[in-house]
Coordinates of C-alpha atoms and ligand atoms in Angstrom, one line a residue:
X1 CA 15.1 9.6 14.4
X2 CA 12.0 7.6 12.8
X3 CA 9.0 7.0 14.4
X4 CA 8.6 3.6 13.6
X5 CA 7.2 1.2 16.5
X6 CA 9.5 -1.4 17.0
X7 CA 7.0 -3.8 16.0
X8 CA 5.9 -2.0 13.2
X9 CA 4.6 -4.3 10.4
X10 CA 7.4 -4.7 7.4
X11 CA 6.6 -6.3 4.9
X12 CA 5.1 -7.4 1.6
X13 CA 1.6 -8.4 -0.9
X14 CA 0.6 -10.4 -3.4
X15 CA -2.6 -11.9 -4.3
X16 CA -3.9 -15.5 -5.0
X17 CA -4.7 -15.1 -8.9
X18 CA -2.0 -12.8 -9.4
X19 CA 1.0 -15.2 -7.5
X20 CA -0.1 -18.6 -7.5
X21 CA -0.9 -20.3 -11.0
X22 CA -2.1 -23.6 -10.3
X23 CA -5.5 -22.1 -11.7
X24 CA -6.4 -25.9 -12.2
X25 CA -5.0 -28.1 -10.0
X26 CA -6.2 -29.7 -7.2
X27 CA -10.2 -29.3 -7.9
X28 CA -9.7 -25.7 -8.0
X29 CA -12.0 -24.0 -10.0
X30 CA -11.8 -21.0 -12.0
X31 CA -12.5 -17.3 -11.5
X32 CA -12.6 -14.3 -14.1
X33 CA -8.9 -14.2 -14.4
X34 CA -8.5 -17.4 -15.6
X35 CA -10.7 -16.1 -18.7
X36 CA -9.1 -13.2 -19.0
X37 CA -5.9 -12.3 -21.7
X38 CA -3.0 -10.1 -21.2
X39 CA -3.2 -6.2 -21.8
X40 CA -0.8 -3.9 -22.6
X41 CA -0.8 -0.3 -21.1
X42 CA -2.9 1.1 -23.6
X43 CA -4.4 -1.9 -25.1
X44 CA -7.6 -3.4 -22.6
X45 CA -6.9 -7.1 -21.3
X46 CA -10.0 -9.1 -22.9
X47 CA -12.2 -11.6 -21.6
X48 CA -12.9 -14.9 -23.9
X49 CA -16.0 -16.9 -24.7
X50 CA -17.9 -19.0 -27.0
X51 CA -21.3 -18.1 -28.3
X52 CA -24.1 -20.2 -28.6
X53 CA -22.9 -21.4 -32.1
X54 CA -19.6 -22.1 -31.4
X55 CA -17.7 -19.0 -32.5
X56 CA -14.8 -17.6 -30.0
X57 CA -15.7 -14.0 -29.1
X58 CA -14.1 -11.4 -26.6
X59 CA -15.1 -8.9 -23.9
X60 CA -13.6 -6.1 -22.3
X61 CA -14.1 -5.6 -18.6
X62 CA -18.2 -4.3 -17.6
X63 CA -19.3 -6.3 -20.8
X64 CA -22.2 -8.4 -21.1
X65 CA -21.8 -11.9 -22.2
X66 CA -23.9 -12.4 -25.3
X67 CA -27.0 -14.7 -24.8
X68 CA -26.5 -18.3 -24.6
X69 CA -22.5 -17.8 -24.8
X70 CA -20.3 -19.3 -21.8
X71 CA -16.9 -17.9 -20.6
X72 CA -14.2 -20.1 -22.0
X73 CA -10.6 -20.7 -22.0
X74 CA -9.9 -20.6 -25.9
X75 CA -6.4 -21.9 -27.4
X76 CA -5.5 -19.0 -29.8
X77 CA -4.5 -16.8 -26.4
X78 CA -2.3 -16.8 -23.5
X79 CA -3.8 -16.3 -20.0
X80 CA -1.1 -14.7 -17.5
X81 CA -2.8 -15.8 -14.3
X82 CA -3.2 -19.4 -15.3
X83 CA 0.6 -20.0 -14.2
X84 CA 0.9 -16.5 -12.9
X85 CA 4.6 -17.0 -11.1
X86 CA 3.9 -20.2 -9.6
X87 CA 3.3 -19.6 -5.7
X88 CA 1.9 -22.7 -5.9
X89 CA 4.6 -24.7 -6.3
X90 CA 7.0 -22.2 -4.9
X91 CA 5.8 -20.5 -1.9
X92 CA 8.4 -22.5 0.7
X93 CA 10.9 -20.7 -1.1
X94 CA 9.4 -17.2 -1.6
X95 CA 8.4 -17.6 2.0
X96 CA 11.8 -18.3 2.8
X97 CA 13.7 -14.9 0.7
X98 CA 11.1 -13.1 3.0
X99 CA 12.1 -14.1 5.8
X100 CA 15.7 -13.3 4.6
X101 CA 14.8 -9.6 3.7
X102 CA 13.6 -9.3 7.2
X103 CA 9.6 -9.0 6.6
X104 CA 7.3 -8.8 9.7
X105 CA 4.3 -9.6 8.1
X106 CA 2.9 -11.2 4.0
X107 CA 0.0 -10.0 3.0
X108 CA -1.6 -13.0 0.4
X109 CA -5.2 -13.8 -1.1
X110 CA -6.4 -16.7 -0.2
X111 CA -8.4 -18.2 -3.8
X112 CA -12.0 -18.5 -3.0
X113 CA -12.3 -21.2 -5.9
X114 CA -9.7 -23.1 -4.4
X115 CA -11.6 -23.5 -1.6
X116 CA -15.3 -24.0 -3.2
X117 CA -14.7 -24.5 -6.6
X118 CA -17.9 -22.9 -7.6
X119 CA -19.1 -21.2 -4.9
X120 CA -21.6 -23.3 -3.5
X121 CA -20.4 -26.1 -2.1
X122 CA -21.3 -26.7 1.4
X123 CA -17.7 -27.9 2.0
X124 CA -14.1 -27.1 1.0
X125 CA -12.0 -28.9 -1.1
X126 CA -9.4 -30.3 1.8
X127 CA -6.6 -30.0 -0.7
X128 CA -6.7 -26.5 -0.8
X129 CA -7.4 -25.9 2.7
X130 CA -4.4 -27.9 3.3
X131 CA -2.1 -26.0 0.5
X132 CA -2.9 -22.5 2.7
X133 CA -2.3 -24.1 6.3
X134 CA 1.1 -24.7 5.1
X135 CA 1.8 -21.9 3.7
X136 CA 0.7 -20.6 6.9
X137 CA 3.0 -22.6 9.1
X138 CA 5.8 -21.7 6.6
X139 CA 4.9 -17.9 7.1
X140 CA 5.1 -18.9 11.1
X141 CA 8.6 -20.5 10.8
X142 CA 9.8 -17.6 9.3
X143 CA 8.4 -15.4 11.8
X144 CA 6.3 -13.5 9.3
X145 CA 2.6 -12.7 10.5
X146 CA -0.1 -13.3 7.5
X147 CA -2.4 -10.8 6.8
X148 CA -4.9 -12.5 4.7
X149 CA -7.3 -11.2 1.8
X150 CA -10.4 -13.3 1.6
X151 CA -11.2 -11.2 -1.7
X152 CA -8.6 -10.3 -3.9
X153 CA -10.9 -10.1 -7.3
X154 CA -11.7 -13.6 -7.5
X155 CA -15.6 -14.3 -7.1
X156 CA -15.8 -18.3 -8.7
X157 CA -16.6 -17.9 -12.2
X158 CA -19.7 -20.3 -11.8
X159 CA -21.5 -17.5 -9.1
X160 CA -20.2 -14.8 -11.7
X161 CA -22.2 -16.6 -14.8
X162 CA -25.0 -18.8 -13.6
X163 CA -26.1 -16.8 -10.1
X164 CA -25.6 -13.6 -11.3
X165 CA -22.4 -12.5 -9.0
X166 CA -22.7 -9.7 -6.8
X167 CA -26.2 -8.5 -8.2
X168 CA -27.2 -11.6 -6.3
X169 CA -28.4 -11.3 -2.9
X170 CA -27.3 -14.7 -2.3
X171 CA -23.7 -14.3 -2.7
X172 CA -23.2 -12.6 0.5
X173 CA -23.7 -16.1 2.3
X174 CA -21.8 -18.1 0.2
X175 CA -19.2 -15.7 0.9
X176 CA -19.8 -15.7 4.7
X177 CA -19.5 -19.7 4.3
X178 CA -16.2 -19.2 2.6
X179 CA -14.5 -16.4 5.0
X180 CA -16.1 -18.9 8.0
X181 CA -14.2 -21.6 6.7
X182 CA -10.9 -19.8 6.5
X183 CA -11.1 -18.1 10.5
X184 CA -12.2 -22.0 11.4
X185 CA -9.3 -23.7 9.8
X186 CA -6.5 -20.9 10.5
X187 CA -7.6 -20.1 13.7
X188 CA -4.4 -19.5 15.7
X189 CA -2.7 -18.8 13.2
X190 CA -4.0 -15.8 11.5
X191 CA -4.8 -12.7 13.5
X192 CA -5.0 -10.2 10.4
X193 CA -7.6 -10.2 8.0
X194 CA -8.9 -8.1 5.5
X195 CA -12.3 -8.5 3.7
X196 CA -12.6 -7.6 0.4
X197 CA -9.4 -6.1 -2.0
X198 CA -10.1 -2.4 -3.3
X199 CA -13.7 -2.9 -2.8
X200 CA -14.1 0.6 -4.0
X201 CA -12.9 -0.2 -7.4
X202 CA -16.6 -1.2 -8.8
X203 CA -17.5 2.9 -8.2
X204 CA -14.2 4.8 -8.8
X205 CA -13.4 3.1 -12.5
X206 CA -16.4 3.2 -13.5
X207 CA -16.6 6.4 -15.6
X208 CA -13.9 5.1 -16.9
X209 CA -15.8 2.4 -18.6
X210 CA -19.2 3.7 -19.0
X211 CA -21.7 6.5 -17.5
X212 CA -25.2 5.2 -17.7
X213 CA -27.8 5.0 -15.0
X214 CA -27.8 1.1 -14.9
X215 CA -24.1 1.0 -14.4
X216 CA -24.2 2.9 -11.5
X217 CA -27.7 0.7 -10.4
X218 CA -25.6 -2.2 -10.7
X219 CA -22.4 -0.8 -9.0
X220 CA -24.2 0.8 -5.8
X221 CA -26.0 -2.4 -5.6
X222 CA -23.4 -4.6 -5.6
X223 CA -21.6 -2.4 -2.9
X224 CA -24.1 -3.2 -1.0
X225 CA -24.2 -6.7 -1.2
X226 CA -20.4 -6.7 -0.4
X227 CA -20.4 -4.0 2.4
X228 CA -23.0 -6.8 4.3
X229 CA -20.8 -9.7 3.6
X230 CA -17.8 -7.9 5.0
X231 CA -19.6 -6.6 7.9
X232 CA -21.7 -10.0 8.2
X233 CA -17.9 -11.7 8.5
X234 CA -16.3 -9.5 10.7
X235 CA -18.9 -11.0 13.3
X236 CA -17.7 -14.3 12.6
X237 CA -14.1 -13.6 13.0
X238 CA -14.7 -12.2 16.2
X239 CA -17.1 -14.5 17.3
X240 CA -14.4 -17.5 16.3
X241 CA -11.3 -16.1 17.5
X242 CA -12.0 -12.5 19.4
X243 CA -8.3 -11.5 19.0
X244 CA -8.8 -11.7 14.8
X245 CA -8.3 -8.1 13.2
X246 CA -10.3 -7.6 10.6
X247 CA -10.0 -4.6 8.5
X248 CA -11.5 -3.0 4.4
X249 CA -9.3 -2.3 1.9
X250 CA -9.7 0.6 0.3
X251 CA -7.7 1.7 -3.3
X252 CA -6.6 5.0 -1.8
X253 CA -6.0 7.4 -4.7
X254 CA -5.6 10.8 -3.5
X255 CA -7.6 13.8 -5.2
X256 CA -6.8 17.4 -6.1
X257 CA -8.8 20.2 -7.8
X258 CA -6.9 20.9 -10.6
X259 CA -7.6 24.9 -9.8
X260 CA -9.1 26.7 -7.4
X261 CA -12.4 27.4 -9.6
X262 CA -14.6 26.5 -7.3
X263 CA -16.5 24.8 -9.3
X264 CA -13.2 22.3 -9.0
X265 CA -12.6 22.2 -5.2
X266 CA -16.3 21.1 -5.2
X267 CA -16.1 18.1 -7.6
X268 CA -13.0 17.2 -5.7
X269 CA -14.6 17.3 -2.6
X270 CA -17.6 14.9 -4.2
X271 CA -14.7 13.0 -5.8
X272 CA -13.5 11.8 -2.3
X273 CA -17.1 10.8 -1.5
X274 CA -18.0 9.1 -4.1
X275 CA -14.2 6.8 -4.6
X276 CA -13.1 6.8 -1.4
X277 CA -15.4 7.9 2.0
X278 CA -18.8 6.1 0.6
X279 CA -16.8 2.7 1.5
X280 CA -14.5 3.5 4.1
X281 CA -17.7 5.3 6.1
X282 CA -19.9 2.4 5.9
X283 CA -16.9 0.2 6.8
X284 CA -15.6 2.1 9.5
X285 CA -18.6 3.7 10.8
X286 CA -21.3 1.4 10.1
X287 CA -23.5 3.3 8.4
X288 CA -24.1 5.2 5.0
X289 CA -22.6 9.0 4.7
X290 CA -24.8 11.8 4.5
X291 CA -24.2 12.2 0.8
X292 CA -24.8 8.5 0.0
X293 CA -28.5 10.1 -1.0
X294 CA -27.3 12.7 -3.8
X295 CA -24.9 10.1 -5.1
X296 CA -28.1 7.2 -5.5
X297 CA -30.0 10.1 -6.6
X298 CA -27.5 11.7 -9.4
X299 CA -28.1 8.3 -11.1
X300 CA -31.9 7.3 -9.7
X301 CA -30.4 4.1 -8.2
X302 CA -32.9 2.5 -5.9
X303 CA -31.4 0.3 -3.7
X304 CA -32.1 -3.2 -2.0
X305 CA -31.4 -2.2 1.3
X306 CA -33.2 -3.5 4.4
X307 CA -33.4 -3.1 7.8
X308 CA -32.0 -6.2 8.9
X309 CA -28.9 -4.9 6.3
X310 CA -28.7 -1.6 8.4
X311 CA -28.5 -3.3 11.2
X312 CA -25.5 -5.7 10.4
X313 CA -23.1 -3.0 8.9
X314 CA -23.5 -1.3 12.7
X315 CA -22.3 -4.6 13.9
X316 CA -19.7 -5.4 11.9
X317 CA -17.7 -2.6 11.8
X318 CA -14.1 -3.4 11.2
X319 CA -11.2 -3.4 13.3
X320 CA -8.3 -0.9 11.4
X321 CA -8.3 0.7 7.9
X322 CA -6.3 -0.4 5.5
X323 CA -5.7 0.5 1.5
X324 CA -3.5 0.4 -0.9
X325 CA -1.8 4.2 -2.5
X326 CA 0.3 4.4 -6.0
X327 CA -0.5 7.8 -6.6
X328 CA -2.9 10.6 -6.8
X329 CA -5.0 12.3 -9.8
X330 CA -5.9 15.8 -10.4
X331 CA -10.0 16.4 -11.0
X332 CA -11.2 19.3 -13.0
X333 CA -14.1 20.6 -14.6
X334 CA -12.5 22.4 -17.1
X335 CA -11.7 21.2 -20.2
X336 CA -8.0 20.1 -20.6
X337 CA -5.4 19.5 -23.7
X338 CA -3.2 17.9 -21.2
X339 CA -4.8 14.4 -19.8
X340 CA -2.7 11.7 -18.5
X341 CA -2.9 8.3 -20.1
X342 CA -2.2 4.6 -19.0
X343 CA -4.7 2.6 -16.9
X344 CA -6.2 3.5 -14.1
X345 CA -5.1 6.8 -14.4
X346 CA -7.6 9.8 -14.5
X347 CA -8.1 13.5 -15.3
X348 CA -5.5 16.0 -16.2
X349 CA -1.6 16.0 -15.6
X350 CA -0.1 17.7 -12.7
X351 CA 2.6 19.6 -13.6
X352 CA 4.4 18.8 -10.2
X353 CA 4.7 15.3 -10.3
X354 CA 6.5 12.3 -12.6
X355 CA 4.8 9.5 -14.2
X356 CA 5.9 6.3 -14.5
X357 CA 6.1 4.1 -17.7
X358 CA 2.3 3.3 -16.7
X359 CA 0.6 6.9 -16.3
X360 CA 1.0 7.0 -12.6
X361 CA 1.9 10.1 -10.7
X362 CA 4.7 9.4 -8.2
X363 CA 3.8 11.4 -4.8
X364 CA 4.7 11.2 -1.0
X365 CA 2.9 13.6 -0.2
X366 CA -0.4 12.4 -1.5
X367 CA -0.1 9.7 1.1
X368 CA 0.9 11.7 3.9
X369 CA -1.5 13.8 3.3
X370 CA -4.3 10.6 2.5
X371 CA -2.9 9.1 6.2
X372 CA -3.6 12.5 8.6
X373 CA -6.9 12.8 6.4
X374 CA -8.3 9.6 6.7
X375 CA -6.6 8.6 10.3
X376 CA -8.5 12.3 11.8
X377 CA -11.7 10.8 10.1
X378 CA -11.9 7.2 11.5
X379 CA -9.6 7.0 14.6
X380 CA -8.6 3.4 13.5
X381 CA -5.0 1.8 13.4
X382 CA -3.9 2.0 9.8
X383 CA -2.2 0.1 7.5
X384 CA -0.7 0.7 4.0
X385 CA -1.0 -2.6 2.1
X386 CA 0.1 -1.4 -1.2
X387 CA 2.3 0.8 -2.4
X388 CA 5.0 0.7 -4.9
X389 CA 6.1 1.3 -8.8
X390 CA 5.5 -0.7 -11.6
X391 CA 8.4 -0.8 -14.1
X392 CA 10.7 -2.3 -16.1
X393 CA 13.7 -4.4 -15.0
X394 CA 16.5 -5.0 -17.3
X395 CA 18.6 -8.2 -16.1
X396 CA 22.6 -7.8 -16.6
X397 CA 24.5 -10.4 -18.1
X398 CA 25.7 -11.4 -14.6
X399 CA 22.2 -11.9 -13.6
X400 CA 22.2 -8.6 -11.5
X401 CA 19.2 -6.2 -11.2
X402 CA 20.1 -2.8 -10.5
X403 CA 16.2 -0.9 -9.9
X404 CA 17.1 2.7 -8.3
X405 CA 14.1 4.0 -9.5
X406 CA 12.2 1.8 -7.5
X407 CA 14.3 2.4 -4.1
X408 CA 13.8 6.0 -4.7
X409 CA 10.4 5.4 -5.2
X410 CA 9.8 3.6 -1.7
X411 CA 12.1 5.6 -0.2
X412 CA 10.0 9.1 0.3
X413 CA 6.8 6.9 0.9
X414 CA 8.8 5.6 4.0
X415 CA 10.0 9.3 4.5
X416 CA 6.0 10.2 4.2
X417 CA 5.0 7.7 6.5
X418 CA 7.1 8.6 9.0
X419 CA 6.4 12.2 8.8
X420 CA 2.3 10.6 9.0
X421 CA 3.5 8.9 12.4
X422 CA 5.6 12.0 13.9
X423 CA 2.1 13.8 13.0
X424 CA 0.0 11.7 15.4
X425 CA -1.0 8.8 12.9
X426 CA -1.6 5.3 14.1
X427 CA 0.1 3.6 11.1
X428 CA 0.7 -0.1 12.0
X429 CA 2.3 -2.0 9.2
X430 CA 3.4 -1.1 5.3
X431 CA 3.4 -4.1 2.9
X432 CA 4.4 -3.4 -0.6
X433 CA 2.8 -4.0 -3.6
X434 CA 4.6 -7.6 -5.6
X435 CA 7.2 -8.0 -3.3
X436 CA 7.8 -10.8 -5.6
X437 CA 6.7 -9.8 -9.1
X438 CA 3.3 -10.7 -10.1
X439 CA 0.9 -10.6 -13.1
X440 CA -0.3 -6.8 -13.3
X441 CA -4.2 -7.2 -12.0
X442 CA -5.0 -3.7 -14.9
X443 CA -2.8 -5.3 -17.6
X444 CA -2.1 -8.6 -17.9
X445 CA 1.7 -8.1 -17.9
X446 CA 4.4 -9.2 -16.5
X447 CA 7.1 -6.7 -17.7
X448 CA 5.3 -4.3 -15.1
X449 CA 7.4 -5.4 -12.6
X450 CA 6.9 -4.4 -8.7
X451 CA 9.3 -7.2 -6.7
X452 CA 12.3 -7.0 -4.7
X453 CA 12.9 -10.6 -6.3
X454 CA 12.3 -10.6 -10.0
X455 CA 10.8 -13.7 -11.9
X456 CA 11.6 -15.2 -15.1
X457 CA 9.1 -15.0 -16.6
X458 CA 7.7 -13.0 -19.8
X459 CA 4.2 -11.4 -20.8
X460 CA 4.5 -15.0 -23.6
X461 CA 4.6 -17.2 -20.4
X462 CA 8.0 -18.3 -21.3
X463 CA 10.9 -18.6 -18.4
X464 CA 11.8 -20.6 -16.1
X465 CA 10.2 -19.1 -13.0
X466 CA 13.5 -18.5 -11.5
X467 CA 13.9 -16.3 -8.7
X468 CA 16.4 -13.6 -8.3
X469 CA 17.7 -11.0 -6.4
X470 CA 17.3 -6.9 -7.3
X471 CA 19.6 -4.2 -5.6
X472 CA 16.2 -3.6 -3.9
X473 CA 15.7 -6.5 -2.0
X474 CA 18.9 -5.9 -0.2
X475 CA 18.0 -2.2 0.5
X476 CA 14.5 -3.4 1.8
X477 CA 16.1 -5.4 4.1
X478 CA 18.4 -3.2 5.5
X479 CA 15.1 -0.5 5.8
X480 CA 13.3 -3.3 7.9
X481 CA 16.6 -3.9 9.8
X482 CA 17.1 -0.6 10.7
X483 CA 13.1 -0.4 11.4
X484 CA 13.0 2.5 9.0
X485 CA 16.2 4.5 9.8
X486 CA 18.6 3.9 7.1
X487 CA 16.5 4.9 3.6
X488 CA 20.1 5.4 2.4
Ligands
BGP501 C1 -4.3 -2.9 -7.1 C2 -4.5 -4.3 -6.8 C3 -3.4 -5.2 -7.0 C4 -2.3 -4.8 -7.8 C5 -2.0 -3.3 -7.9 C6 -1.1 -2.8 -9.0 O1 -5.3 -2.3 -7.8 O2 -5.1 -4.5 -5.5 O3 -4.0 -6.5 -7.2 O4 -2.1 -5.5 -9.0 O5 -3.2 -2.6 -7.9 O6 -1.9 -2.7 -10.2 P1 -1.3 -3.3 -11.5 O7 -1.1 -4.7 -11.3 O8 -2.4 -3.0 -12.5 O9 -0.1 -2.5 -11.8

């Protein structure tokens, strides 16, 4: 017998820049992604500009913009989340294949730049207000609850390169103005919101990318600045409609020490900190963990923090934890032959797990064990917003889509859940990762495929946007159907 509540949340995610397209239309204006190329697994998506002379140059991701350049859409490259897969134009009928796999609840972005094309408009474009409200209604007719992201990676480009982004103090109320907007306009009907996507990204990849003292400034500060706009907009969504939910999303990679040196278990331990309880604690519990201070101090950061600050992340503590799991990653301080590779993938292979086409280690357990862990810790209802595999799909001449791999793959997270539930954990909801498929937010692709319903559409941008059916989306269905109980 699962342990499912009978109105457990089923269902799916996706995220504005990743679903929609329609970077253009509509006075929408554009964000990072719409200046950023395709990737492949091993090869870094780049962002494109031209310098002050003319000359088209790239980026990679934590780059600086040379002086007097400006970010630019240049014609020699293809830019995935320009069309993405067309939500846009086709969310009635995505809407409606959700509703026939059975889903509860969507969990969708809504494009901050489609709402204030630069960021600092006083009001919102009524086009694009209008192009969620339906998609909202559509959700409703459906029966399907949103759960809306008001940041899914998408700060307007103009605040990114003329006010300085989120090293700018002043960003926090032009995002309050924006996440205002959206609980005034879809009041009754949104209950479940979520602030900001992964918002512990900016600290856990950033060894990754670089190591340096002003990286870590910049990161911890801009944390900052983004744990006071979330907490600053929780109090409006209560204060607008006191039955919104408002939860933080956290990337929830779980952790091992690769031995028991304990050298290891300690840097694992400080691992957790630093990538995942530094935001979940001021999130949750309002205020900065007790390490917060060695981490600053590792790096010398010096923070603009103030009292008023302190006072608003008490306040606007949020209502449930959510985050989104893939896998989990070994840390060591040892030296090792063995490292995995693929993006977003860290430290050295476990030899108990399997890897996907990507790098990432497939493991149930890592998110049972990540649900009793961080469920004993907060006391919050819980939700899993992400979760799936990313692989290829190979379409048969009859148009079918046979994708075991991926059913397997969901079915012992479901098996984990439930075995999170029978052990006392208040798990609410489970929306997969690309229930349609998406642009890949690390590479760029497309042929890093996560949907039940496949899209035609290729990493060239050539297709025809179709949508189709995979062996999946009729075992989903019968999993949400059975609320859990046939995994078969
Ligand atoms: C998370 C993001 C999503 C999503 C997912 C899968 O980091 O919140 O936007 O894309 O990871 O990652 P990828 O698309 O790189 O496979």
């Amino acid at each position: 017998m699962a342990h499912f509540s009978k109105d457990f949340l089923w269902g799916g995610a996706v995220a504005a820049n990743q679903w929609e397209g329609g970077w253009n239309l509509d006075g929408r204006g554009p964000a990072m992604t719409d200046v950023t190329t395709g990737g492949t697994v091993n090869t870094p998506r780049l962002i494109t500009y031209i310098d002050k002379d003319g000359n088209h140059g790239t980026l990679t991701r934590g780059q600086k913009l040379p002086e007097g350049a400006k970010y630019a859409v240049l014609p020699e490259y293809h830019y995935p989340n320009h069309d993405a897969v067309d939500g846009y134009h086709h969310y009635k009928e995505d809407i409606a294949l959700f509703g026939e796999m059975g889903f509860k609840q969507f969990r969708m972005s809504i494009s901050w730049s489609r709402l204030f094309p630069t960021g600092l408009e006083e009001e919102p474009v009524q086009a694009g207000v209008e192009f969620y409200r339906d998609m909202f209604k559509e959700m409703r007719k459906n029966n399907i609850e949103p759960l809306v992201t008001i940041w899914h990676f998408d700060t307007p480009l103009y605040l990114e390169e003329h006010c300085g982004g989120w090293l700018n103090r002043e960003t926090i109320d032009h995002f309050v103005r924006f996440a205002k907007t959206c609980f005034t306009e879809y009041k009754g009907l949104v209950h479940n919101w979520l602030t900001f996507n992964e918002i512990n990204n900016t600290i856990m990849f950033l060894s990754l990318r670089e190591n340096s003292d002003e990286a870590y400034q910049n990161a911890y500060q801009h944390l900052h600045y983004q744990f006071v706009a979330s907490a600053k907009a929780v109090q409006v969504g209560h204060a607008i409609d006191p039955t919104n939910q408002i939860g933080c999303m956290i990337c929830g990679i779980a952790r091992y020490p690769a031995t028991c040196d304990p050298k290891d278990i300690l840097a694992n331990r400080h691992g957790w900190e630093q990538n995942i309880f530094y935001c979940g604690d001021v999130q949750c519990k309002g205020e900065y963990g007790t390490y917060a201070k060695r981490l600053w101090n590792e790096h010398g950061v010096k923070l603009d923090i103030t009292e008023e600050d302190l006072e608003e992340l008490k306040k606007g503590t949020v209502d449930m934890y959510t985050f989104s799991y893939y896998m989990s990653n070994l840390i060591t301080t040892h030296k090792v032959s063995d490292m995995v590779g693929g993006n977003f993938s860290l430290g050295a292979r476990n030899e108990y797990l399997q890897y996907s086409d990507w790098g990432w280690a497939t493991d149930p357990i890592g998110l049972q064990y990540y649900l009793e862990m961080i469920y004993d810790r907060y006391h919050k209802p819980i939700m899993v917003v992400e979760n799936g595999l990313g692989a290829y799909d190979t379409v048969e001449e009859d148009g079918s889509i046979h994708d075991p791999f991926r059913i397997d793959y969901y079915r012992v997270h479901i098996e984990a859940m439930d075995k999170a539930l029978e052990n006392g954990v208040d798990l609410i909801g489970y929306t997969t990762w690309g229930c349609i498929d998406v642009v890949s937010a690390g590479t760029g692709e497309m042929r890093k495929r996560y949907g039940f319903i496949y899209v035609d559409m290729d990493d060239e941008g050539k297709g025809s946007m179709a949508r189709s059916r995979k062996d999946s989306f009729f075992w989903y269905k019968k999993v949400i159907a059975s609320n859990g109980e046939d995994l078969a």
